[in-house]
PDB file of C-alpha atoms in Angstrom:
ATOM      1  CA  MET A   1      72.837 -13.956 125.853  1.00 56.00           C
ATOM      2  CA  THR A   2      69.221 -13.505 125.148  1.00 60.00           C
ATOM      3  CA  GLU A   3      67.051 -15.157 127.103  1.00 67.00           C
ATOM      4  CA  SER A   4      64.109 -16.844 124.572  1.00 68.00           C
ATOM      5  CA  PRO A   5      60.957 -15.722 125.661  1.00 74.00           C
ATOM      6  CA  ALA A   6      58.581 -17.864 127.908  1.00 77.00           C
ATOM      7  CA  PRO A   7      56.379 -19.983 125.827  1.00 89.00           C
ATOM      8  CA  SER A   8      52.910 -18.497 125.374  1.00 92.00           C
ATOM      9  CA  ILE A   9      49.303 -19.924 124.139  1.00 94.00           C
ATOM     10  CA  ARG A  10      46.099 -18.898 123.719  1.00 95.00           C
ATOM     11  CA  LEU A  11      43.737 -19.068 126.421  1.00 95.00           C
ATOM     12  CA  ASP A  12      41.377 -20.996 124.800  1.00 95.00           C
ATOM     13  CA  LYS A  13      43.355 -23.411 123.468  1.00 96.00           C
ATOM     14  CA  TRP A  14      44.808 -23.767 127.605  1.00 96.00           C
ATOM     15  CA  LEU A  15      41.518 -23.733 128.973  1.00 95.00           C
ATOM     16  CA  TRP A  16      40.790 -26.795 126.561  1.00 95.00           C
ATOM     17  CA  HIS A  17      44.268 -28.599 126.973  1.00 96.00           C
ATOM     18  CA  ALA A  18      43.830 -28.283 130.875  1.00 96.00           C
ATOM     19  CA  ARG A  19      40.662 -29.693 130.527  1.00 95.00           C
ATOM     20  CA  PHE A  20      38.460 -26.532 131.942  1.00 94.00           C
ATOM     21  CA  CYS A  21      36.342 -26.747 129.005  1.00 93.00           C
ATOM     22  CA  LYS A  22      34.564 -30.048 126.714  1.00 94.00           C
ATOM     23  CA  THR A  23      35.126 -27.730 123.667  1.00 95.00           C
ATOM     24  CA  ARG A  24      37.643 -25.310 122.396  1.00 94.00           C
ATOM     25  CA  SER A  25      34.445 -23.444 121.030  1.00 95.00           C
ATOM     26  CA  LEU A  26      33.280 -23.483 124.939  1.00 93.00           C
ATOM     27  CA  ALA A  27      36.024 -22.134 126.087  1.00 93.00           C
ATOM     28  CA  GLN A  28      36.087 -19.202 123.465  1.00 94.00           C
ATOM     29  CA  LYS A  29      33.025 -18.182 124.263  1.00 93.00           C
ATOM     30  CA  TRP A  30      33.862 -17.953 127.960  1.00 91.00           C
ATOM     31  CA  CYS A  31      36.442 -15.810 127.308  1.00 92.00           C
ATOM     32  CA  ALA A  32      34.932 -13.773 124.552  1.00 92.00           C
ATOM     33  CA  SER A  33      31.747 -12.894 127.335  1.00 90.00           C
ATOM     34  CA  GLY A  34      34.017 -11.981 130.615  1.00 87.00           C
ATOM     35  CA  GLN A  35      34.136 -14.942 131.972  1.00 88.00           C
ATOM     36  CA  VAL A  36      37.877 -15.264 132.409  1.00 93.00           C
ATOM     37  CA  SER A  37      39.929 -12.841 134.151  1.00 94.00           C
ATOM     38  CA  VAL A  38      44.053 -13.148 133.681  1.00 95.00           C
ATOM     39  CA  ASN A  39      46.206 -11.871 136.354  1.00 95.00           C
ATOM     40  CA  GLY A  40      43.127  -9.942 137.686  1.00 92.00           C
ATOM     41  CA  THR A  41      42.242  -8.347 134.531  1.00 93.00           C
ATOM     42  CA  SER A  42      38.972  -9.564 132.397  1.00 92.00           C
ATOM     43  CA  ILE A  43      39.936 -10.848 128.696  1.00 91.00           C
ATOM     44  CA  HIS A  44      37.244 -11.170 125.879  1.00 93.00           C
ATOM     45  CA  LYS A  45      39.184 -12.287 123.734  1.00 93.00           C
ATOM     46  CA  PRO A  46      40.665 -15.554 123.377  1.00 92.00           C
ATOM     47  CA  ALA A  47      43.232 -15.510 121.465  1.00 93.00           C
ATOM     48  CA  THR A  48      45.279 -13.209 124.233  1.00 93.00           C
ATOM     49  CA  SER A  49      48.190 -15.249 125.311  1.00 94.00           C
ATOM     50  CA  VAL A  50      49.153 -17.381 128.546  1.00 95.00           C
ATOM     51  CA  LYS A  51      52.238 -18.421 129.913  1.00 95.00           C
ATOM     52  CA  PRO A  52      53.606 -19.696 133.261  1.00 95.00           C
ATOM     53  CA  GLY A  53      53.692 -18.334 136.383  1.00 95.00           C
ATOM     54  CA  ASP A  54      50.113 -16.362 135.051  1.00 95.00           C
ATOM     55  CA  VAL A  55      46.869 -16.652 137.383  1.00 96.00           C
ATOM     56  CA  VAL A  56      44.119 -17.381 135.528  1.00 95.00           C
ATOM     57  CA  SER A  57      40.064 -16.634 137.654  1.00 94.00           C
ATOM     58  CA  PHE A  58      37.249 -18.271 136.186  1.00 92.00           C
ATOM     59  CA  LEU A  59      33.587 -20.024 136.692  1.00 86.00           C
ATOM     60  CA  SER A  60      33.256 -23.328 136.359  1.00 84.00           C
ATOM     61  CA  GLY A  61      29.342 -23.794 137.603  1.00 80.00           C
ATOM     62  CA  PRO A  62      28.291 -22.407 140.835  1.00 81.00           C
ATOM     63  CA  TYR A  63      32.514 -22.589 142.058  1.00 87.00           C
ATOM     64  CA  ARG A  64      34.711 -19.371 141.487  1.00 89.00           C
ATOM     65  CA  ARG A  65      38.419 -21.433 140.163  1.00 92.00           C
ATOM     66  CA  THR A  66      41.742 -19.703 140.936  1.00 94.00           C
ATOM     67  CA  VAL A  67      44.590 -21.695 139.051  1.00 96.00           C
ATOM     68  CA  VAL A  68      48.151 -20.320 137.670  1.00 96.00           C
ATOM     69  CA  VAL A  69      49.250 -21.501 134.493  1.00 96.00           C
ATOM     70  CA  GLN A  70      52.143 -24.059 135.356  1.00 96.00           C
ATOM     71  CA  ALA A  71      52.616 -25.144 131.256  1.00 94.00           C
ATOM     72  CA  PRO A  72      51.480 -24.458 127.797  1.00 93.00           C
ATOM     73  CA  GLY A  73      50.805 -27.613 126.542  1.00 90.00           C
ATOM     74  CA  GLU A  74      51.511 -29.415 123.448  1.00 91.00           C
ATOM     75  CA  ARG A  75      47.270 -31.003 123.357  1.00 93.00           C
ATOM     76  CA  ARG A  76      44.600 -31.889 125.336  1.00 93.00           C
ATOM     77  CA  GLY A  77      45.656 -35.290 126.631  1.00 92.00           C
ATOM     78  CA  PRO A  78      44.231 -37.781 129.733  1.00 95.00           C
ATOM     79  CA  ALA A  79      43.362 -35.667 132.905  1.00 94.00           C
ATOM     80  CA  PRO A  80      46.059 -36.469 134.490  1.00 95.00           C
ATOM     81  CA  GLU A  81      48.950 -34.903 132.223  1.00 95.00           C
ATOM     82  CA  ALA A  82      46.380 -32.333 132.031  1.00 95.00           C
ATOM     83  CA  GLN A  83      46.573 -31.737 136.043  1.00 94.00           C
ATOM     84  CA  THR A  84      50.222 -30.954 135.304  1.00 95.00           C
ATOM     85  CA  LEU A  85      49.198 -27.898 133.402  1.00 95.00           C
ATOM     86  CA  TYR A  86      48.376 -25.629 136.413  1.00 96.00           C
ATOM     87  CA  ASP A  87      48.325 -25.098 139.976  1.00 95.00           C
ATOM     88  CA  GLU A  88      45.293 -24.041 142.385  1.00 93.00           C
ATOM     89  CA  PRO A  89      47.178 -23.060 145.339  1.00 91.00           C
ATOM     90  CA  ASN A  90      43.433 -22.073 147.161  1.00 88.00           C
ATOM     91  CA  PRO A  91      39.984 -24.601 146.974  1.00 87.00           C
ATOM     92  CA  PRO A  92      37.510 -23.206 145.042  1.00 86.00           C
ATOM     93  CA  GLU A  93      35.294 -20.927 146.578  1.00 83.00           C
ATOM     94  CA  LYS A  94      31.218 -21.314 145.839  1.00 81.00           C
ATOM     95  CA  GLN A  95      29.859 -18.410 144.591  1.00 75.00           C
ATOM     96  CA  THR A  96      25.874 -17.104 146.594  1.00 67.00           C
ATOM     97  CA  ASP A  97      23.086 -17.440 144.236  1.00 54.00           C
ATOM     98  CA  ASP A  98      22.670 -13.362 145.013  1.00 55.00           C
ATOM     99  CA  PHE A  99      22.702 -13.250 141.672  1.00 53.00           C
ATOM    100  CA  MET A 100      18.949 -15.086 140.425  1.00 55.00           C
ATOM    101  CA  PRO A 101      16.323 -14.775 142.019  1.00 59.00           C
ATOM    102  CA  HIS A 102      16.026 -18.561 143.887  1.00 64.00           C
ATOM    103  CA  ARG A 103      13.327 -20.634 145.011  1.00 60.00           C
ATOM    104  CA  PRO A 104      13.999 -23.960 146.937  1.00 68.00           C
ATOM    105  CA  ARG A 105      13.701 -27.230 145.190  1.00 69.00           C
ATOM    106  CA  GLY A 106      10.629 -29.088 145.297  1.00 66.00           C
ATOM    107  CA  MET A 107       7.788 -25.866 145.718  1.00 73.00           C
ATOM    108  CA  GLY A 108       6.307 -26.720 142.686  1.00 77.00           C
ATOM    109  CA  ARG A 109       5.595 -24.171 139.984  1.00 83.00           C
ATOM    110  CA  PRO A 110       6.569 -20.631 139.509  1.00 81.00           C
ATOM    111  CA  THR A 111       3.642 -19.003 140.470  1.00 85.00           C
ATOM    112  CA  LYS A 112       2.702 -15.428 138.544  1.00 90.00           C
ATOM    113  CA  LYS A 113       4.330 -13.479 140.841  1.00 89.00           C
ATOM    114  CA  ASP A 114       7.875 -15.367 140.668  1.00 84.00           C
ATOM    115  CA  ARG A 115       7.290 -16.126 136.636  1.00 88.00           C
ATOM    116  CA  ARG A 116       7.456 -11.493 136.624  1.00 92.00           C
ATOM    117  CA  ALA A 117      10.556 -11.372 139.114  1.00 89.00           C
ATOM    118  CA  MET A 118      12.574 -13.504 136.963  1.00 87.00           C
ATOM    119  CA  ALA A 119      11.432 -12.034 133.588  1.00 89.00           C
ATOM    120  CA  ALA A 120      12.209  -8.360 135.085  1.00 88.00           C
ATOM    121  CA  PHE A 121      15.894  -9.935 136.148  1.00 84.00           C
ATOM    122  CA  LYS A 122      16.243 -11.637 133.057  1.00 82.00           C
ATOM    123  CA  ASP A 123      15.426  -8.047 131.556  1.00 79.00           C
ATOM    124  CA  ASP A 124      17.262  -5.947 133.836  1.00 69.00           C
ATOM    125  CA  GLY A 125      20.363  -8.219 132.833  1.00 57.00           C
ATOM    126  CA  MET A 126      20.475  -7.886 129.399  1.00 54.00           C
ATOM    127  CA  SER A 127      20.463  -3.998 129.749  1.00 50.00           C
ATOM    128  CA  GLY A 128      23.574  -3.086 131.111  1.00 47.00           C
TER     129      GLY A 128
END
């Protein structure tokens, strides 16, 4: 007997169905920017297929989330329905703030030195 292949869905649609992104175009941008990985491989195409059992990892705000796909989903339904599409074995991991120069909140306007440091950081980040 032949086994039917596991149902799959585009990664951007799945992120949208599972309510990790507000819009599908935002999910496409996440995928295109390389912020999402499937089974440990960084993804740059929103059309990448995911199927049940795949591990999807992405940044959501200050947290790194790792979820296991449980179902492809038929539509973008209410939140309780969306939560059945994935399983999150570990709680989200908070990312460190070492990636950007940080000033404590409420410290007033940045000084000229602070602005130069931020501009230098942004310029370095864009060239790579």
